[in-house]
Tab-separated table of C-alpha atoms in Angstrom:
chain	number	residue	atom	x	y	z
A	1	UNK	CA	42.332	-13.413	-22.400
A	2	UNK	CA	38.592	-12.778	-22.660
A	3	UNK	CA	37.124	-9.799	-20.820
A	4	UNK	CA	33.732	-9.370	-19.161
A	5	UNK	CA	32.449	-6.114	-17.734
A	6	UNK	CA	29.665	-6.335	-15.133
A	7	UNK	CA	27.738	-3.164	-14.276
A	8	UNK	CA	24.944	-3.021	-11.743
A	9	UNK	CA	23.820	-2.826	-8.168
A	10	UNK	CA	22.277	-4.735	-5.299
A	11	UNK	CA	21.981	-8.452	-4.766
A	12	UNK	CA	21.512	-9.191	-8.475
A	13	UNK	CA	24.929	-7.685	-9.232
A	14	UNK	CA	26.417	-9.608	-6.298
A	15	UNK	CA	25.092	-12.857	-7.786
A	16	UNK	CA	26.554	-11.905	-11.169
A	17	UNK	CA	29.959	-11.210	-9.622
A	18	UNK	CA	30.076	-14.452	-7.623
A	19	UNK	CA	28.947	-16.648	-10.501
A	20	UNK	CA	31.368	-15.003	-12.932
A	21	UNK	CA	34.277	-16.229	-10.819
A	22	UNK	CA	32.716	-19.665	-10.536
A	23	UNK	CA	32.133	-20.210	-14.264
A	24	UNK	CA	34.713	-17.964	-15.952
A	25	UNK	CA	37.934	-18.715	-14.079
A	26	UNK	CA	40.101	-17.914	-17.089
A	27	UNK	CA	38.331	-14.655	-17.926
A	28	UNK	CA	39.312	-11.163	-16.851
A	29	UNK	CA	36.308	-9.786	-14.919
A	30	UNK	CA	35.756	-6.089	-14.208
A	31	UNK	CA	33.009	-4.386	-12.203
A	32	UNK	CA	31.593	-0.911	-12.800
A	33	UNK	CA	29.593	0.724	-10.016
A	34	UNK	CA	27.972	3.964	-8.861
A	35	UNK	CA	29.319	5.044	-5.466
A	36	UNK	CA	25.903	6.144	-4.162
A	37	UNK	CA	24.303	2.822	-5.065
A	38	UNK	CA	27.198	0.879	-3.574
A	39	UNK	CA	26.504	2.513	-0.206
A	40	UNK	CA	23.136	0.727	-0.131
A	41	UNK	CA	24.608	-2.694	-0.970
A	42	UNK	CA	28.380	-3.041	-0.838
A	43	UNK	CA	29.434	-4.897	-3.965
A	44	UNK	CA	32.726	-3.016	-4.091
A	45	UNK	CA	34.077	-4.940	-1.085
A	46	UNK	CA	32.721	-8.159	-2.573
A	47	UNK	CA	34.451	-7.550	-5.905
A	48	UNK	CA	37.761	-6.977	-4.123
A	49	UNK	CA	37.392	-10.196	-2.135
A	50	UNK	CA	36.716	-12.052	-5.375
A	51	UNK	CA	39.774	-10.531	-7.017
A	52	UNK	CA	37.662	-8.595	-9.517
A	53	UNK	CA	38.969	-5.250	-10.718
A	54	UNK	CA	36.518	-2.388	-10.315
A	55	UNK	CA	36.016	1.193	-11.371
A	56	UNK	CA	33.623	3.942	-10.355
A	57	UNK	CA	31.136	5.131	-12.958
A	58	UNK	CA	30.592	8.851	-12.432
A	59	UNK	CA	28.515	9.512	-15.544
A	60	UNK	CA	27.769	8.094	-18.984
A	61	UNK	CA	30.948	9.528	-20.472
A	62	UNK	CA	33.125	7.736	-17.912
A	63	UNK	CA	31.451	4.431	-18.786
A	64	UNK	CA	31.853	5.069	-22.520
A	65	UNK	CA	35.534	5.933	-22.162
A	66	UNK	CA	36.171	2.805	-20.101
A	67	UNK	CA	34.502	0.550	-22.680
A	68	UNK	CA	36.339	2.224	-25.577
A	69	UNK	CA	39.683	1.843	-23.794
A	70	UNK	CA	39.222	-1.746	-22.548
A	71	UNK	CA	37.000	-3.223	-25.282
A	72	UNK	CA	35.333	-5.971	-23.207
A	73	UNK	CA	34.092	-9.042	-25.071
A	74	UNK	CA	30.755	-8.838	-23.257
A	75	UNK	CA	29.042	-6.319	-20.997
A	76	UNK	CA	26.490	-7.576	-18.472
A	77	UNK	CA	23.993	-5.154	-16.932
A	78	UNK	CA	22.605	-6.532	-13.660
A	79	UNK	CA	20.007	-4.071	-12.338
A	80	UNK	CA	22.019	-1.248	-13.875
A	81	UNK	CA	20.370	2.161	-13.529
A	82	UNK	CA	21.675	3.905	-16.621
A	83	UNK	CA	20.255	3.907	-20.134
A	84	UNK	CA	22.790	2.716	-22.706
A	85	UNK	CA	22.808	4.982	-25.754
A	86	UNK	CA	23.136	4.135	-29.439
A	87	UNK	CA	26.851	4.981	-29.609
A	88	UNK	CA	27.771	2.108	-27.277
A	89	UNK	CA	25.088	-0.201	-28.681
A	90	UNK	CA	26.588	0.208	-32.170
A	91	UNK	CA	30.132	-0.138	-30.829
A	92	UNK	CA	29.350	-3.388	-28.953
A	93	UNK	CA	26.569	-4.807	-31.129
A	94	UNK	CA	25.061	-7.976	-29.614
A	95	UNK	CA	27.604	-7.842	-26.815
A	96	UNK	CA	25.630	-5.883	-24.191
A	97	UNK	CA	23.322	-8.081	-22.123
A	98	UNK	CA	20.682	-6.965	-19.632
A	99	UNK	CA	19.216	-8.900	-16.703
A	100	UNK	CA	15.647	-7.640	-16.341
A	101	UNK	CA	13.207	-8.435	-13.557
A	102	UNK	CA	10.153	-8.831	-15.770
A	103	UNK	CA	8.721	-11.345	-18.210
A	104	UNK	CA	9.406	-9.406	-21.382
A	105	UNK	CA	7.848	-8.173	-23.570
A	106	UNK	CA	5.465	-7.474	-20.694
A	107	UNK	CA	6.648	-5.074	-18.019
A	108	UNK	CA	9.272	-3.119	-19.840
A	109	UNK	CA	10.582	-0.070	-18.038
A	110	UNK	CA	10.423	0.829	-14.362
A	111	UNK	CA	9.045	-1.047	-11.354
A	112	UNK	CA	8.070	-4.259	-13.158
A	113	UNK	CA	7.462	-6.241	-9.965
A	114	UNK	CA	5.276	-3.484	-8.525
A	115	UNK	CA	3.272	-3.137	-11.724
A	116	UNK	CA	2.743	-6.884	-12.103
A	117	UNK	CA	1.365	-7.154	-8.564
A	118	UNK	CA	-0.877	-4.137	-9.114
A	119	UNK	CA	-2.236	-5.841	-12.216
A	120	UNK	CA	-2.918	-8.960	-10.124
A	121	UNK	CA	-0.774	-11.182	-12.319
A	122	UNK	CA	-0.417	-14.845	-11.368
A	123	UNK	CA	2.773	-15.376	-13.395
A	124	UNK	CA	5.896	-13.222	-13.573
A	125	UNK	CA	9.470	-13.798	-14.663
A	126	UNK	CA	13.005	-12.612	-15.272
A	127	UNK	CA	14.607	-12.123	-18.665
A	128	UNK	CA	18.132	-12.108	-20.033
A	129	UNK	CA	18.174	-10.095	-23.255
A	130	UNK	CA	20.340	-8.102	-25.621
A	131	UNK	CA	20.234	-4.342	-25.224
A	132	UNK	CA	18.900	-2.392	-28.204
A	133	UNK	CA	18.145	1.286	-28.758
A	134	UNK	CA	14.682	1.143	-27.166
A	135	UNK	CA	14.240	0.240	-23.495
A	136	UNK	CA	13.923	-3.511	-22.819
A	137	UNK	CA	13.071	-4.379	-26.424
A	138	UNK	CA	16.113	-6.509	-27.315
A	139	UNK	CA	16.115	-10.133	-28.406
A	140	UNK	CA	15.554	-12.580	-25.561
A	141	UNK	CA	18.365	-14.986	-24.699
A	142	UNK	CA	16.558	-16.826	-21.927
A	143	UNK	CA	13.572	-16.293	-19.642
A	144	UNK	CA	12.483	-17.876	-16.374
A	145	UNK	CA	8.799	-17.767	-15.359
A	146	UNK	CA	7.288	-18.466	-11.936
A	147	UNK	CA	4.095	-18.019	-9.925
A	148	UNK	CA	3.580	-14.815	-7.920
A	149	UNK	CA	-0.056	-15.379	-6.978
A	150	UNK	CA	-0.815	-13.744	-3.642
A	151	UNK	CA	2.766	-12.615	-3.032
A	152	UNK	CA	4.080	-9.239	-1.878
A	153	UNK	CA	6.837	-7.213	-3.536
A	154	UNK	CA	9.697	-8.397	-1.348
A	155	UNK	CA	8.763	-12.059	-1.734
A	156	UNK	CA	8.569	-11.701	-5.523
A	157	UNK	CA	11.941	-9.937	-5.528
A	158	UNK	CA	13.500	-12.901	-3.704
A	159	UNK	CA	12.042	-15.244	-6.309
A	160	UNK	CA	13.565	-13.030	-9.003
A	161	UNK	CA	16.986	-13.442	-7.404
A	162	UNK	CA	16.633	-17.218	-7.570
A	163	UNK	CA	15.692	-16.899	-11.242
A	164	UNK	CA	18.715	-14.630	-11.769
A	165	UNK	CA	21.034	-17.442	-10.665
A	166	UNK	CA	19.634	-19.782	-13.308
A	167	UNK	CA	19.714	-17.178	-16.088
A	168	UNK	CA	23.259	-16.109	-15.280
A	169	UNK	CA	24.377	-19.722	-15.068
A	170	UNK	CA	23.054	-20.228	-18.617
A	171	UNK	CA	24.845	-17.086	-19.802
A	172	UNK	CA	28.185	-17.926	-18.211
A	173	UNK	CA	28.139	-21.540	-19.417
A	174	UNK	CA	27.678	-20.297	-22.965
A	175	UNK	CA	30.605	-17.905	-22.597
A	176	UNK	CA	32.814	-20.593	-21.066
A	177	UNK	CA	32.038	-23.011	-23.880
A	178	UNK	CA	32.531	-20.348	-26.531
A	179	UNK	CA	28.993	-20.840	-27.797
A	180	UNK	CA	26.997	-18.196	-29.627
A	181	UNK	CA	24.148	-16.795	-27.585
A	182	UNK	CA	20.928	-17.963	-29.211
A	183	UNK	CA	18.031	-15.524	-29.012
A	184	UNK	CA	14.550	-14.799	-30.283
A	185	UNK	CA	12.615	-11.620	-31.022
A	186	UNK	CA	10.082	-10.219	-28.578
A	187	UNK	CA	6.423	-10.189	-29.568
A	188	UNK	CA	5.691	-6.487	-29.514
A	189	UNK	CA	1.935	-6.985	-29.766
A	190	UNK	CA	1.942	-8.242	-26.153
A	191	UNK	CA	4.326	-5.589	-24.810
A	192	UNK	CA	3.672	-3.188	-21.961
A	193	UNK	CA	5.818	-0.303	-20.707
A	194	UNK	CA	5.803	1.578	-17.397
A	195	UNK	CA	7.593	4.773	-16.408
A	196	UNK	CA	8.869	6.014	-13.048
A	197	UNK	CA	5.999	8.525	-12.958
A	198	UNK	CA	3.572	5.617	-12.501
A	199	UNK	CA	5.238	4.539	-9.252
A	200	UNK	CA	4.465	5.846	-5.766
A	201	UNK	CA	7.305	4.603	-3.585
A	202	UNK	CA	7.687	7.882	-1.685
A	203	UNK	CA	3.965	8.222	-0.884
A	204	UNK	CA	2.165	4.878	-1.232
A	205	UNK	CA	-1.244	6.106	-0.041
A	206	UNK	CA	-4.057	3.573	-0.285
A	207	UNK	CA	-7.102	4.687	-2.265
A	208	UNK	CA	-10.046	3.059	-0.485
A	209	UNK	CA	-12.468	4.097	-3.204
A	210	UNK	CA	-11.652	0.836	-4.976
A	211	UNK	CA	-12.567	-2.808	-4.626
A	212	UNK	CA	-10.970	-4.838	-1.843
A	213	UNK	CA	-9.054	-6.923	-4.392
A	214	UNK	CA	-7.516	-3.800	-5.936
A	215	UNK	CA	-6.530	-2.471	-2.509
A	216	UNK	CA	-5.063	-5.814	-1.513
A	217	UNK	CA	-2.966	-5.794	-4.700
A	218	UNK	CA	-1.774	-2.250	-3.938
A	219	UNK	CA	-0.744	-3.240	-0.419
A	220	UNK	CA	1.204	-6.232	-1.715
A	221	UNK	CA	2.836	-4.105	-4.413
A	222	UNK	CA	4.111	-1.558	-1.887
A	223	UNK	CA	5.110	-4.007	0.845
A	224	UNK	CA	8.888	-4.392	1.059
A	225	UNK	CA	9.846	-4.333	4.778
A	226	UNK	CA	13.623	-4.619	4.344
A	227	UNK	CA	13.512	-1.404	2.265
A	228	UNK	CA	11.160	0.234	4.783
A	229	UNK	CA	8.399	0.361	2.189
A	230	UNK	CA	4.859	0.027	3.537
A	231	UNK	CA	1.434	1.123	2.276
A	232	UNK	CA	-0.019	4.146	4.046
A	233	UNK	CA	-3.577	4.650	5.260
A	234	UNK	CA	-4.545	8.324	5.252
A	235	UNK	CA	-8.139	9.135	6.101
A	236	UNK	CA	-9.291	12.533	7.321
A	237	UNK	CA	-6.774	13.626	9.980
A	238	UNK	CA	-5.508	10.113	10.738
A	239	UNK	CA	-2.493	8.441	9.163
A	240	UNK	CA	-1.419	4.837	9.705
A	241	UNK	CA	1.414	2.763	8.301
A	242	UNK	CA	0.314	-0.764	7.397
A	243	UNK	CA	3.029	-3.056	8.765
A	244	UNK	CA	1.308	-6.151	7.400
A	245	UNK	CA	-0.712	-6.914	4.290
A	246	UNK	CA	-4.439	-6.734	5.160
A	247	UNK	CA	-6.923	-9.552	4.929
A	248	UNK	CA	-10.258	-9.171	3.146
A	249	UNK	CA	-13.327	-9.556	5.348
A	250	UNK	CA	-17.090	-9.394	5.061
A	251	UNK	CA	-19.009	-7.181	2.676
A	252	UNK	CA	-19.654	-3.552	3.527
A	253	UNK	CA	-23.355	-2.874	3.908
A	254	UNK	CA	-24.419	0.747	3.463
A	255	UNK	CA	-20.947	1.960	4.479
A	256	UNK	CA	-18.976	4.685	2.657
A	257	UNK	CA	-15.483	3.876	1.401
A	258	UNK	CA	-12.732	4.770	3.865
A	259	UNK	CA	-14.650	4.315	7.092
A	260	UNK	CA	-12.448	3.276	10.036
A	261	UNK	CA	-13.273	1.072	13.009
A	262	UNK	CA	-11.194	-0.741	15.605
A	263	UNK	CA	-11.942	-4.232	16.884
A	264	UNK	CA	-9.659	-6.458	19.002
A	265	UNK	CA	-6.575	-4.316	18.254
A	266	UNK	CA	-7.219	-4.612	14.517
A	267	UNK	CA	-7.807	-1.642	12.219
A	268	UNK	CA	-10.714	-2.147	9.812
A	269	UNK	CA	-11.205	0.109	6.794
A	270	UNK	CA	-14.092	-0.125	4.352
A	271	UNK	CA	-13.573	-0.302	0.589
A	272	UNK	CA	-16.165	-0.133	-2.185
A	273	UNK	CA	-17.255	-3.675	-1.477
A	274	UNK	CA	-15.585	-5.238	1.573
A	275	UNK	CA	-13.836	-4.472	4.839
A	276	UNK	CA	-10.073	-4.788	5.020
A	277	UNK	CA	-8.451	-5.798	8.301
A	278	UNK	CA	-4.993	-4.442	9.150
A	279	UNK	CA	-3.700	-6.484	12.074
A	280	UNK	CA	-0.286	-4.803	12.401
A	281	UNK	CA	-0.140	-1.068	11.954
A	282	UNK	CA	1.434	2.049	13.355
A	283	UNK	CA	-0.236	5.394	13.828
A	284	UNK	CA	1.762	8.391	12.654
A	285	UNK	CA	1.552	11.456	14.831
């Protein structure tokens, strides 16, 4: 019997688990999870309901020992938060697959959705690729692109989940049919990489000494209500949480950046070129 190991977290891993049972009825499916991550989105209960065996990953060594002992035919990483090292890559060459929210080779690394919105991209995508020694550099199996123009982080994430379903469907159909996974090399000349240090999820303070378009992009990039992520306005001794993405208004005339005014229950803040109107906000005391 063929064996598939799925490792990951969140809704993407849930989709991978559900579709594995739909497409690979004759396969033995196993699920590896981190207990702390499972507390945020319970895929452990889901795996049990689906009749999928599971095991807790406590560290890299525990994952390595499991793979060495069980020798899965394929390993699928669905939003998995651990770097796979060369020992396992060599052991399972071309058998470890990653589901990445980013249109590789662009947006390798951390926070790809956030970075794409900050860069005011119109097009984004999700990528299914082989794992190699460097982060997100492996050969691409399939990629799904879509428009993200004017969208916030949470909305883009939901579009990624829809793309995940199509990518995973392609992957599972190939496994079911016993077909070799076709792939192509990434074009490194167009690659970009981002680290966790470039993200500001804990303190997403808006810098008003920028253009309105840059500020609008920042607000969209750090707007994810279901995760309680909102951009923060901090000017002088006043702090506000922006509970909606602002709209761009008229030009600022002889006004310094970061000036505040209130009009009809709306908070207006000046940027380098235009006023931004925050219609829903909360003042922090």
